Amino acid sequence: MADADAKKEIIKNAIRGVPDFPKPGILFWDVTTIMLNHQAFQYTIDLFTEHYKDKKVDVVAGFEARGLIFGAPLALALGAAFVPLRKPGKLPGEKISEEYKTEYSTDKIEMHVGAIQPGQRVVLVDDLIATGGTLAAGINLVKKAGGEVVEAACVIELPFLNGRVKIPDTPLFVLVEKEGL
């Protein structure tokens, strides 16, 4: 069995860089290639699970789209509920929402009213933290619902974009750091 550093190296090597996406001059780190490598995908979930197994997590909330892919298996492994944080128009019924700015645009996330109960301990999961806008919006959404954000988790961090500045009071757990725009 590989140690944590070896697992992280396998994960890092499974991530594809796509130049000039979604616009010229951007190097997009594509985590969907992790899922093409069973071992890298398993190690990603294993490392998140090991980190959170003793933190008394009630809910894992995953951001559309790739945070859903990593968040749902983490919730199962932890025996926690899973709450999808979706883009507008994707959830039926009554919702609460939060607007935010990304490195590319202004957007909004939504979740069902009542999906997170007051006092529940929540871990937010996304594929990547860049400027921190998405995670900050998720933190605000959880707080609107009365939940407590235990921590945020991302597969990748782009430290040169200083995303942690937007979430100063929330611990962040990251598996891999990447560079380049």
Tab-separated table of N, CA and C in Angstrom:
chain	number	residue	atom	x	y	z
A	1	MET	N	0.853	-1.193	0.000
A	1	MET	CA	0.000	0.000	0.000
A	1	MET	C	0.888	1.242	0.000
A	2	ALA	N	0.581	2.160	-0.860
A	2	ALA	CA	1.352	3.399	-0.985
A	2	ALA	C	1.071	4.323	0.200
A	3	ASP	N	2.094	5.120	0.590
A	3	ASP	CA	1.875	6.105	1.647
A	3	ASP	C	1.172	7.330	1.045
A	4	ALA	N	0.802	8.279	1.895
A	4	ALA	CA	0.024	9.441	1.446
A	4	ALA	C	0.741	10.235	0.360
A	5	ASP	N	2.050	10.429	0.496
A	5	ASP	CA	2.793	11.184	-0.514
A	5	ASP	C	2.805	10.462	-1.860
A	6	ALA	N	2.970	9.153	-1.836
A	6	ALA	CA	2.960	8.377	-3.079
A	6	ALA	C	1.577	8.428	-3.728
A	7	LYS	N	0.524	8.354	-2.909
A	7	LYS	CA	-0.844	8.457	-3.435
A	7	LYS	C	-1.066	9.817	-4.083
A	8	LYS	N	-0.607	10.868	-3.420
A	8	LYS	CA	-0.766	12.222	-3.971
A	8	LYS	C	-0.014	12.377	-5.292
A	9	GLU	N	1.127	11.750	-5.407
A	9	GLU	CA	1.895	11.818	-6.655
A	9	GLU	C	1.149	11.117	-7.792
A	10	ILE	N	0.529	9.988	-7.492
A	10	ILE	CA	-0.272	9.278	-8.504
A	10	ILE	C	-1.456	10.140	-8.930
A	11	ILE	N	-2.105	10.795	-7.968
A	11	ILE	CA	-3.228	11.697	-8.279
A	11	ILE	C	-2.740	12.857	-9.141
A	12	LYS	N	-1.649	13.474	-8.724
A	12	LYS	CA	-1.105	14.623	-9.464
A	12	LYS	C	-0.783	14.254	-10.905
A	13	ASN	N	-0.200	13.079	-11.098
A	13	ASN	CA	0.166	12.637	-12.439
A	13	ASN	C	-1.036	12.260	-13.299
A	14	ALA	N	-2.173	12.005	-12.676
A	14	ALA	CA	-3.387	11.651	-13.421
A	14	ALA	C	-4.162	12.882	-13.909
A	15	ILE	N	-3.788	14.065	-13.441
A	15	ILE	CA	-4.497	15.296	-13.808
A	15	ILE	C	-3.912	15.865	-15.097
A	16	ARG	N	-4.810	16.178	-16.026
A	16	ARG	CA	-4.387	16.687	-17.334
A	16	ARG	C	-4.469	18.204	-17.372
A	17	GLY	N	-3.448	18.844	-17.918
A	17	GLY	CA	-3.476	20.278	-18.169
A	17	GLY	C	-3.945	20.544	-19.595
A	18	VAL	N	-4.955	21.398	-19.744
A	18	VAL	CA	-5.498	21.721	-21.069
A	18	VAL	C	-5.231	23.200	-21.341
A	19	PRO	N	-4.312	23.501	-22.274
A	19	PRO	CA	-4.003	24.906	-22.559
A	19	PRO	C	-5.150	25.615	-23.284
A	20	ASP	N	-5.252	26.912	-23.008
A	20	ASP	CA	-6.206	27.794	-23.696
A	20	ASP	C	-7.662	27.369	-23.526
A	21	PHE	N	-7.997	26.875	-22.335
A	21	PHE	CA	-9.385	26.534	-22.016
A	21	PHE	C	-9.721	27.097	-20.645
A	22	PRO	N	-10.827	27.744	-20.457
A	22	PRO	CA	-11.932	28.000	-21.387
A	22	PRO	C	-11.706	29.206	-22.295
A	23	LYS	N	-10.548	29.866	-22.123
A	23	LYS	CA	-10.232	30.972	-23.025
A	23	LYS	C	-8.723	31.050	-23.192
A	24	PRO	N	-8.249	31.737	-24.226
A	24	PRO	CA	-6.814	31.808	-24.487
A	24	PRO	C	-6.025	32.322	-23.277
A	25	GLY	N	-4.884	31.678	-23.045
A	25	GLY	CA	-4.010	32.086	-21.951
A	25	GLY	C	-4.259	31.362	-20.643
A	26	ILE	N	-5.322	30.573	-20.567
A	26	ILE	CA	-5.644	29.826	-19.345
A	26	ILE	C	-5.175	28.386	-19.505
A	27	LEU	N	-4.502	27.863	-18.472
A	27	LEU	CA	-4.170	26.442	-18.422
A	27	LEU	C	-5.160	25.800	-17.463
A	28	PHE	N	-6.069	25.005	-17.999
A	28	PHE	CA	-7.150	24.386	-17.238
A	28	PHE	C	-6.690	23.027	-16.728
A	29	TRP	N	-6.780	22.823	-15.407
A	29	TRP	CA	-6.420	21.536	-14.817
A	29	TRP	C	-7.663	20.666	-14.757
A	30	ASP	N	-7.669	19.611	-15.552
A	30	ASP	CA	-8.833	18.745	-15.756
A	30	ASP	C	-8.749	17.512	-14.858
A	31	VAL	N	-9.578	17.488	-13.811
A	31	VAL	CA	-9.559	16.359	-12.881
A	31	VAL	C	-10.359	15.165	-13.390
A	32	THR	N	-11.106	15.335	-14.483
A	32	THR	CA	-11.887	14.188	-14.966
A	32	THR	C	-10.975	13.032	-15.378
A	33	THR	N	-9.723	13.327	-15.689
A	33	THR	CA	-8.789	12.254	-16.045
A	33	THR	C	-8.408	11.399	-14.831
A	34	ILE	N	-8.631	11.907	-13.627
A	34	ILE	CA	-8.434	11.079	-12.422
A	34	ILE	C	-9.364	9.881	-12.475
A	35	MET	N	-10.579	10.102	-12.948
A	35	MET	CA	-11.578	9.028	-12.970
A	35	MET	C	-11.284	7.970	-14.023
A	36	LEU	N	-10.375	8.260	-14.952
A	36	LEU	CA	-9.954	7.265	-15.939
A	36	LEU	C	-8.930	6.306	-15.349
A	37	ASN	N	-8.383	6.692	-14.195
A	37	ASN	CA	-7.364	5.901	-13.509
A	37	ASN	C	-7.962	5.443	-12.181
A	38	HIS	N	-8.413	4.187	-12.147
A	38	HIS	CA	-9.091	3.665	-10.953
A	38	HIS	C	-8.282	3.902	-9.686
A	39	GLN	N	-6.987	3.669	-9.762
A	39	GLN	CA	-6.131	3.820	-8.583
A	39	GLN	C	-6.099	5.276	-8.108
A	40	ALA	N	-5.943	6.228	-9.034
A	40	ALA	CA	-5.909	7.648	-8.665
A	40	ALA	C	-7.245	8.084	-8.070
A	41	PHE	N	-8.346	7.626	-8.654
A	41	PHE	CA	-9.675	7.980	-8.154
A	41	PHE	C	-9.869	7.406	-6.743
A	42	GLN	N	-9.503	6.142	-6.562
A	42	GLN	CA	-9.630	5.503	-5.249
A	42	GLN	C	-8.772	6.217	-4.207
A	43	TYR	N	-7.535	6.551	-4.571
A	43	TYR	CA	-6.653	7.244	-3.641
A	43	TYR	C	-7.203	8.619	-3.259
A	44	THR	N	-7.833	9.300	-4.198
A	44	THR	CA	-8.432	10.605	-3.898
A	44	THR	C	-9.486	10.459	-2.804
A	45	ILE	N	-10.378	9.510	-2.980
A	45	ILE	CA	-11.436	9.290	-1.979
A	45	ILE	C	-10.835	8.776	-0.670
A	46	ASP	N	-9.852	7.882	-0.759
A	46	ASP	CA	-9.206	7.349	0.448
A	46	ASP	C	-8.551	8.451	1.276
A	47	LEU	N	-7.831	9.357	0.615
A	47	LEU	CA	-7.146	10.429	1.348
A	47	LEU	C	-8.135	11.398	1.984
A	48	PHE	N	-9.197	11.729	1.279
A	48	PHE	CA	-10.238	12.580	1.871
A	48	PHE	C	-10.883	11.864	3.065
A	49	THR	N	-11.197	10.593	2.896
A	49	THR	CA	-11.848	9.823	3.971
A	49	THR	C	-10.953	9.748	5.203
A	50	GLU	N	-9.692	9.433	5.007
A	50	GLU	CA	-8.748	9.354	6.129
A	50	GLU	C	-8.683	10.684	6.884
A	51	HIS	N	-8.688	11.782	6.134
A	51	HIS	CA	-8.601	13.105	6.758
A	51	HIS	C	-9.849	13.452	7.575
A	52	TYR	N	-11.024	13.038	7.102
A	52	TYR	CA	-12.278	13.455	7.744
A	52	TYR	C	-12.931	12.410	8.641
A	53	LYS	N	-12.395	11.218	8.706
A	53	LYS	CA	-13.084	10.134	9.413
A	53	LYS	C	-13.333	10.407	10.888
A	54	ASP	N	-12.527	11.228	11.535
A	54	ASP	CA	-12.704	11.497	12.961
A	54	ASP	C	-13.195	12.915	13.244
A	55	LYS	N	-13.709	13.602	12.239
A	55	LYS	CA	-14.125	14.999	12.409
A	55	LYS	C	-15.633	15.163	12.627
A	56	LYS	N	-16.345	14.070	12.819
A	56	LYS	CA	-17.784	14.110	13.124
A	56	LYS	C	-18.563	14.919	12.077
A	57	VAL	N	-18.391	14.546	10.827
A	57	VAL	CA	-19.045	15.213	9.705
A	57	VAL	C	-20.456	14.663	9.556
A	58	ASP	N	-21.450	15.565	9.529
A	58	ASP	CA	-22.841	15.179	9.307
A	58	ASP	C	-23.217	15.211	7.832
A	59	VAL	N	-22.649	16.184	7.112
A	59	VAL	CA	-23.022	16.424	5.718
A	59	VAL	C	-21.777	16.724	4.898
A	60	VAL	N	-21.712	16.138	3.711
A	60	VAL	CA	-20.730	16.526	2.703
A	60	VAL	C	-21.526	17.251	1.623
A	61	ALA	N	-21.114	18.478	1.298
A	61	ALA	CA	-21.777	19.264	0.255
A	61	ALA	C	-20.806	19.421	-0.906
A	62	GLY	N	-21.215	18.948	-2.079
A	62	GLY	CA	-20.350	18.979	-3.254
A	62	GLY	C	-20.850	19.949	-4.298
A	63	PHE	N	-19.913	20.698	-4.885
A	63	PHE	CA	-20.232	21.699	-5.900
A	63	PHE	C	-20.352	21.063	-7.278
A	64	GLU	N	-21.355	21.534	-8.032
A	64	GLU	CA	-21.478	21.137	-9.426
A	64	GLU	C	-20.258	21.630	-10.185
A	65	ALA	N	-19.670	20.887	-11.028
A	65	ALA	CA	-20.042	19.534	-11.382
A	65	ALA	C	-19.077	18.536	-10.753
A	66	ARG	N	-17.804	18.875	-10.753
A	66	ARG	CA	-16.809	17.886	-10.317
A	66	ARG	C	-16.792	17.667	-8.810
A	67	GLY	N	-17.239	18.639	-8.028
A	67	GLY	CA	-17.345	18.431	-6.584
A	67	GLY	C	-18.390	17.387	-6.233
A	68	LEU	N	-19.373	17.204	-7.121
A	68	LEU	CA	-20.370	16.148	-6.926
A	68	LEU	C	-19.715	14.775	-7.051
A	69	ILE	N	-18.793	14.661	-7.992
A	69	ILE	CA	-18.130	13.382	-8.277
A	69	ILE	C	-17.266	12.935	-7.101
A	70	PHE	N	-16.587	13.874	-6.460
A	70	PHE	CA	-15.725	13.523	-5.329
A	70	PHE	C	-16.483	13.546	-4.000
A	71	GLY	N	-17.492	14.389	-3.900
A	71	GLY	CA	-18.223	14.524	-2.643
A	71	GLY	C	-19.118	13.353	-2.308
A	72	ALA	N	-19.825	12.815	-3.300
A	72	ALA	CA	-20.763	11.719	-3.026
A	72	ALA	C	-20.068	10.475	-2.474
A	73	PRO	N	-18.978	9.991	-3.086
A	73	PRO	CA	-18.320	8.819	-2.490
A	73	PRO	C	-17.699	9.111	-1.127
A	74	LEU	N	-17.272	10.350	-0.901
A	74	LEU	CA	-16.756	10.709	0.424
A	74	LEU	C	-17.868	10.619	1.459
A	75	ALA	N	-19.045	11.147	1.119
A	75	ALA	CA	-20.178	11.072	2.051
A	75	ALA	C	-20.502	9.617	2.384
A	76	LEU	N	-20.535	8.750	1.387
A	76	LEU	CA	-20.792	7.325	1.638
A	76	LEU	C	-19.744	6.734	2.574
A	77	ALA	N	-18.475	7.039	2.320
A	77	ALA	CA	-17.387	6.497	3.138
A	77	ALA	C	-17.468	6.984	4.585
A	78	LEU	N	-17.959	8.204	4.774
A	78	LEU	CA	-18.054	8.780	6.124
A	78	LEU	C	-19.373	8.442	6.822
A	79	GLY	N	-20.320	7.879	6.097
A	79	GLY	CA	-21.648	7.634	6.670
A	79	GLY	C	-22.398	8.938	6.891
A	80	ALA	N	-22.148	9.915	6.016
A	80	ALA	CA	-22.760	11.245	6.125
A	80	ALA	C	-23.770	11.451	4.999
A	81	ALA	N	-24.628	12.437	5.170
A	81	ALA	CA	-25.545	12.836	4.100
A	81	ALA	C	-24.752	13.546	3.008
A	82	PHE	N	-25.298	13.545	1.802
A	82	PHE	CA	-24.679	14.282	0.701
A	82	PHE	C	-25.662	15.324	0.178
A	83	VAL	N	-25.174	16.565	0.049
A	83	VAL	CA	-25.995	17.661	-0.460
A	83	VAL	C	-25.331	18.225	-1.713
A	84	PRO	N	-26.049	18.180	-2.849
A	84	PRO	CA	-25.498	18.786	-4.062
A	84	PRO	C	-25.704	20.301	-4.070
A	85	LEU	N	-24.652	21.024	-4.407
A	85	LEU	CA	-24.723	22.474	-4.597
A	85	LEU	C	-24.706	22.688	-6.107
A	86	ARG	N	-25.848	23.144	-6.650
A	86	ARG	CA	-26.049	23.130	-8.094
A	86	ARG	C	-26.138	24.524	-8.682
A	87	LYS	N	-25.958	24.594	-9.978
A	87	LYS	CA	-26.140	25.840	-10.715
A	87	LYS	C	-27.636	26.112	-10.842
A	88	PRO	N	-28.027	27.362	-11.095
A	88	PRO	CA	-29.446	27.715	-11.160
A	88	PRO	C	-30.227	26.862	-12.166
A	89	GLY	N	-31.464	26.534	-11.757
A	89	GLY	CA	-32.373	25.805	-12.631
A	89	GLY	C	-32.193	24.299	-12.640
A	90	LYS	N	-31.313	23.763	-11.819
A	90	LYS	CA	-31.047	22.317	-11.824
A	90	LYS	C	-31.783	21.566	-10.715
A	91	LEU	N	-32.223	22.282	-9.678
A	91	LEU	CA	-32.898	21.635	-8.555
A	91	LEU	C	-34.384	21.980	-8.551
A	92	PRO	N	-35.246	20.987	-8.402
A	92	PRO	CA	-36.681	21.282	-8.271
A	92	PRO	C	-36.992	21.734	-6.843
A	93	GLY	N	-38.139	22.327	-6.660
A	93	GLY	CA	-38.590	22.684	-5.317
A	93	GLY	C	-37.963	23.964	-4.796
A	94	GLU	N	-38.186	24.189	-3.497
A	94	GLU	CA	-37.728	25.419	-2.852
A	94	GLU	C	-36.221	25.370	-2.613
A	95	LYS	N	-35.549	26.474	-2.940
A	95	LYS	CA	-34.101	26.540	-2.860
A	95	LYS	C	-33.657	27.819	-2.168
A	96	ILE	N	-32.412	27.797	-1.676
A	96	ILE	CA	-31.728	29.014	-1.273
A	96	ILE	C	-30.501	29.125	-2.169
A	97	SER	N	-30.018	30.362	-2.364
A	97	SER	CA	-28.923	30.543	-3.314
A	97	SER	C	-27.918	31.575	-2.819
A	98	GLU	N	-26.777	31.594	-3.488
A	98	GLU	CA	-25.706	32.537	-3.188
A	98	GLU	C	-24.973	32.853	-4.486
A	99	GLU	N	-24.796	34.150	-4.769
A	99	GLU	CA	-24.041	34.568	-5.946
A	99	GLU	C	-22.559	34.678	-5.602
A	100	TYR	N	-21.717	34.531	-6.630
A	100	TYR	CA	-20.272	34.640	-6.435
A	100	TYR	C	-19.591	34.969	-7.756
A	101	LYS	N	-18.334	35.408	-7.650
A	101	LYS	CA	-17.522	35.689	-8.833
A	101	LYS	C	-16.437	34.637	-8.945
A	102	THR	N	-16.219	34.170	-10.166
A	102	THR	CA	-15.124	33.244	-10.433
A	102	THR	C	-14.041	33.997	-11.187
A	103	GLU	N	-12.996	33.261	-11.561
A	103	GLU	CA	-11.954	33.892	-12.362
A	103	GLU	C	-12.443	34.207	-13.770
A	104	TYR	N	-13.619	33.642	-14.159
A	104	TYR	CA	-14.135	33.831	-15.509
A	104	TYR	C	-15.432	34.642	-15.578
A	105	SER	N	-16.255	34.614	-14.509
A	105	SER	CA	-17.609	35.176	-14.618
A	105	SER	C	-18.243	35.376	-13.247
A	106	THR	N	-19.506	35.801	-13.270
A	106	THR	CA	-20.334	35.821	-12.065
A	106	THR	C	-21.307	34.653	-12.178
A	107	ASP	N	-21.538	33.956	-11.067
A	107	ASP	CA	-22.391	32.776	-11.103
A	107	ASP	C	-23.208	32.691	-9.815
A	108	LYS	N	-23.957	31.609	-9.676
A	108	LYS	CA	-24.797	31.398	-8.504
A	108	LYS	C	-24.853	29.903	-8.232
A	109	ILE	N	-24.916	29.547	-6.940
A	109	ILE	CA	-25.158	28.154	-6.566
A	109	ILE	C	-26.436	28.094	-5.740
A	110	GLU	N	-27.078	26.945	-5.796
A	110	GLU	CA	-28.328	26.730	-5.073
A	110	GLU	C	-28.287	25.394	-4.351
A	111	MET	N	-29.092	25.305	-3.296
A	111	MET	CA	-29.331	24.021	-2.635
A	111	MET	C	-30.758	24.015	-2.125
A	112	HIS	N	-31.269	22.828	-1.894
A	112	HIS	CA	-32.635	22.699	-1.392
A	112	HIS	C	-32.762	23.278	0.017
A	113	VAL	N	-33.859	23.954	0.257
A	113	VAL	CA	-34.193	24.395	1.607
A	113	VAL	C	-34.344	23.138	2.472
A	114	GLY	N	-33.721	23.137	3.626
A	114	GLY	CA	-33.827	22.006	4.544
A	114	GLY	C	-32.813	20.900	4.310
A	115	ALA	N	-31.981	21.016	3.274
A	115	ALA	CA	-30.987	19.973	3.006
A	115	ALA	C	-29.931	19.920	4.109
A	116	ILE	N	-29.610	21.071	4.652
A	116	ILE	CA	-28.694	21.167	5.793
A	116	ILE	C	-29.481	21.742	6.960
A	117	GLN	N	-29.446	21.045	8.075
A	117	GLN	CA	-30.189	21.457	9.258
A	117	GLN	C	-29.303	22.304	10.169
A	118	PRO	N	-29.917	23.201	10.935
A	118	PRO	CA	-29.130	24.014	11.879
A	118	PRO	C	-28.265	23.133	12.784
A	119	GLY	N	-26.997	23.525	12.902
A	119	GLY	CA	-26.062	22.810	13.767
A	119	GLY	C	-25.324	21.665	13.107
A	120	GLN	N	-25.729	21.246	11.914
A	120	GLN	CA	-25.022	20.146	11.265
A	120	GLN	C	-23.612	20.569	10.852
A	121	ARG	N	-22.696	19.623	10.982
A	121	ARG	CA	-21.288	19.856	10.637
A	121	ARG	C	-21.069	19.452	9.177
A	122	VAL	N	-20.575	20.409	8.380
A	122	VAL	CA	-20.520	20.255	6.929
A	122	VAL	C	-19.090	20.378	6.414
A	123	VAL	N	-18.724	19.489	5.488
A	123	VAL	CA	-17.492	19.609	4.715
A	123	VAL	C	-17.904	19.937	3.287
A	124	LEU	N	-17.317	21.005	2.737
A	124	LEU	CA	-17.542	21.389	1.349
A	124	LEU	C	-16.483	20.732	0.472
A	125	VAL	N	-16.888	20.198	-0.686
A	125	VAL	CA	-15.954	19.527	-1.578
A	125	VAL	C	-16.058	20.107	-2.983
A	126	ASP	N	-14.907	20.446	-3.546
A	126	ASP	CA	-14.838	20.863	-4.943
A	126	ASP	C	-13.562	20.290	-5.549
A	127	ASP	N	-13.479	20.351	-6.865
A	127	ASP	CA	-12.291	19.808	-7.515
A	127	ASP	C	-11.088	20.709	-7.339
A	128	LEU	N	-11.321	22.038	-7.284
A	128	LEU	CA	-10.205	22.964	-7.354
A	128	LEU	C	-10.543	24.274	-6.653
A	129	ILE	N	-9.558	24.861	-5.990
A	129	ILE	CA	-9.695	26.231	-5.511
A	129	ILE	C	-8.738	27.095	-6.320
A	130	ALA	N	-9.325	28.105	-6.957
A	130	ALA	CA	-8.546	29.075	-7.722
A	130	ALA	C	-8.616	30.406	-6.984
A	131	THR	N	-9.602	31.235	-7.296
A	131	THR	CA	-9.727	32.539	-6.637
A	131	THR	C	-10.514	32.468	-5.333
A	132	GLY	N	-11.166	31.340	-5.066
A	132	GLY	CA	-11.877	31.146	-3.801
A	132	GLY	C	-13.332	31.564	-3.801
A	133	GLY	N	-13.823	32.124	-4.892
A	133	GLY	CA	-15.199	32.615	-4.938
A	133	GLY	C	-16.249	31.537	-4.746
A	134	THR	N	-16.050	30.395	-5.383
A	134	THR	CA	-17.029	29.311	-5.273
A	134	THR	C	-17.101	28.791	-3.842
A	135	LEU	N	-15.945	28.539	-3.235
A	135	LEU	CA	-15.946	28.047	-1.854
A	135	LEU	C	-16.541	29.074	-0.899
A	136	ALA	N	-16.228	30.350	-1.084
A	136	ALA	CA	-16.790	31.393	-0.222
A	136	ALA	C	-18.314	31.408	-0.327
A	137	ALA	N	-18.838	31.238	-1.536
A	137	ALA	CA	-20.294	31.194	-1.716
A	137	ALA	C	-20.883	29.977	-1.009
A	138	GLY	N	-20.213	28.838	-1.108
A	138	GLY	CA	-20.687	27.641	-0.423
A	138	GLY	C	-20.700	27.802	1.084
A	139	ILE	N	-19.676	28.433	1.612
A	139	ILE	CA	-19.610	28.700	3.054
A	139	ILE	C	-20.796	29.571	3.468
A	140	ASN	N	-21.056	30.618	2.693
A	140	ASN	CA	-22.194	31.502	2.997
A	140	ASN	C	-23.518	30.755	2.914
A	141	LEU	N	-23.658	29.881	1.948
A	141	LEU	CA	-24.894	29.109	1.786
A	141	LEU	C	-25.120	28.173	2.973
A	142	VAL	N	-24.066	27.487	3.400
A	142	VAL	CA	-24.175	26.593	4.567
A	142	VAL	C	-24.563	27.397	5.805
A	143	LYS	N	-23.956	28.562	5.971
A	143	LYS	CA	-24.272	29.407	7.127
A	143	LYS	C	-25.715	29.910	7.072
A	144	LYS	N	-26.222	30.255	5.883
A	144	LYS	CA	-27.625	30.663	5.731
A	144	LYS	C	-28.562	29.568	6.227
A	145	ALA	N	-28.160	28.316	6.000
A	145	ALA	CA	-28.979	27.181	6.413
A	145	ALA	C	-28.803	26.841	7.892
A	146	GLY	N	-27.840	27.487	8.548
A	146	GLY	CA	-27.594	27.228	9.964
A	146	GLY	C	-26.558	26.154	10.218
A	147	GLY	N	-25.906	25.676	9.164
A	147	GLY	CA	-24.880	24.659	9.328
A	147	GLY	C	-23.552	25.253	9.761
A	148	GLU	N	-22.664	24.372	10.214
A	148	GLU	CA	-21.312	24.766	10.617
A	148	GLU	C	-20.321	24.172	9.612
A	149	VAL	N	-19.547	25.015	8.956
A	149	VAL	CA	-18.549	24.521	8.011
A	149	VAL	C	-17.326	24.058	8.788
A	150	VAL	N	-17.083	22.762	8.757
A	150	VAL	CA	-15.937	22.170	9.430
A	150	VAL	C	-14.665	22.499	8.662
A	151	GLU	N	-14.740	22.337	7.331
A	151	GLU	CA	-13.571	22.510	6.487
A	151	GLU	C	-14.023	22.453	5.030
A	152	ALA	N	-13.159	22.902	4.143
A	152	ALA	CA	-13.357	22.738	2.708
A	152	ALA	C	-12.264	21.812	2.197
A	153	ALA	N	-12.598	21.011	1.183
A	153	ALA	CA	-11.651	20.059	0.614
A	153	ALA	C	-11.626	20.203	-0.896
A	154	CYS	N	-10.422	20.244	-1.457
A	154	CYS	CA	-10.254	20.321	-2.905
A	154	CYS	C	-9.169	19.353	-3.337
A	155	VAL	N	-9.332	18.803	-4.522
A	155	VAL	CA	-8.293	17.957	-5.078
A	155	VAL	C	-7.071	18.814	-5.404
A	156	ILE	N	-7.308	19.989	-6.031
A	156	ILE	CA	-6.224	20.856	-6.501
A	156	ILE	C	-6.357	22.250	-5.907
A	157	GLU	N	-5.228	22.857	-5.598
A	157	GLU	CA	-5.167	24.281	-5.271
A	157	GLU	C	-4.221	24.961	-6.247
A	158	LEU	N	-4.625	26.132	-6.728
A	158	LEU	CA	-3.750	26.997	-7.525
A	158	LEU	C	-3.308	28.120	-6.596
A	159	PRO	N	-2.220	27.921	-5.833
A	159	PRO	CA	-1.846	28.869	-4.784
A	159	PRO	C	-1.524	30.273	-5.292
A	160	PHE	N	-1.080	30.400	-6.521
A	160	PHE	CA	-0.716	31.710	-7.060
A	160	PHE	C	-1.930	32.629	-7.242
A	161	LEU	N	-3.149	32.065	-7.183
A	161	LEU	CA	-4.365	32.884	-7.294
A	161	LEU	C	-4.912	33.313	-5.931
A	162	ASN	N	-4.271	32.883	-4.852
A	162	ASN	CA	-4.592	33.335	-3.486
A	162	ASN	C	-6.048	33.117	-3.076
A	163	GLY	N	-6.618	31.992	-3.458
A	163	GLY	CA	-8.010	31.701	-3.125
A	163	GLY	C	-8.299	31.608	-1.645
A	164	ARG	N	-7.307	31.239	-0.845
A	164	ARG	CA	-7.516	31.114	0.602
A	164	ARG	C	-7.884	32.452	1.244
A	165	VAL	N	-7.517	33.549	0.591
A	165	VAL	CA	-7.824	34.887	1.117
A	165	VAL	C	-9.337	35.085	1.262
A	166	LYS	N	-10.124	34.481	0.366
A	166	LYS	CA	-11.582	34.646	0.407
A	166	LYS	C	-12.256	33.738	1.428
A	167	ILE	N	-11.516	32.803	2.004
A	167	ILE	CA	-12.089	31.901	3.013
A	167	ILE	C	-11.200	31.866	4.259
A	168	PRO	N	-10.900	33.030	4.828
A	168	PRO	CA	-9.885	33.104	5.894
A	168	PRO	C	-10.233	32.334	7.164
A	169	ASP	N	-11.506	32.128	7.448
A	169	ASP	CA	-11.897	31.469	8.693
A	169	ASP	C	-12.235	29.993	8.508
A	170	THR	N	-12.007	29.474	7.306
A	170	THR	CA	-12.343	28.081	7.020
A	170	THR	C	-11.074	27.312	6.664
A	171	PRO	N	-10.760	26.254	7.412
A	171	PRO	CA	-9.608	25.429	7.055
A	171	PRO	C	-9.823	24.795	5.674
A	172	LEU	N	-8.736	24.599	4.954
A	172	LEU	CA	-8.784	24.027	3.610
A	172	LEU	C	-7.827	22.843	3.537
A	173	PHE	N	-8.356	21.700	3.099
A	173	PHE	CA	-7.557	20.499	2.897
A	173	PHE	C	-7.409	20.270	1.395
A	174	VAL	N	-6.173	20.195	0.918
A	174	VAL	CA	-5.884	20.062	-0.510
A	174	VAL	C	-4.949	18.887	-0.720
A	175	LEU	N	-5.191	18.136	-1.798
A	175	LEU	CA	-4.332	16.997	-2.107
A	175	LEU	C	-3.135	17.371	-2.968
A	176	VAL	N	-3.326	18.294	-3.933
A	176	VAL	CA	-2.295	18.595	-4.930
A	176	VAL	C	-2.264	20.089	-5.194
A	177	GLU	N	-1.074	20.655	-5.347
A	177	GLU	CA	-0.931	22.045	-5.805
A	177	GLU	C	-0.447	22.031	-7.253
A	178	LYS	N	-0.999	22.951	-8.035
A	178	LYS	CA	-0.582	23.105	-9.439
A	178	LYS	C	-0.275	24.570	-9.700
A	179	GLU	N	0.555	24.799	-10.688
A	179	GLU	CA	0.944	26.170	-11.070
A	179	GLU	C	0.467	26.458	-12.483
A	180	GLY	N	0.621	27.711	-12.880
A	180	GLY	CA	0.403	28.096	-14.266
A	180	GLY	C	-0.989	28.554	-14.573
A	181	LEU	N	-1.048	29.578	-15.394
A	181	LEU	CA	-2.340	30.088	-15.869
A	181	LEU	C	-2.516	29.739	-17.309
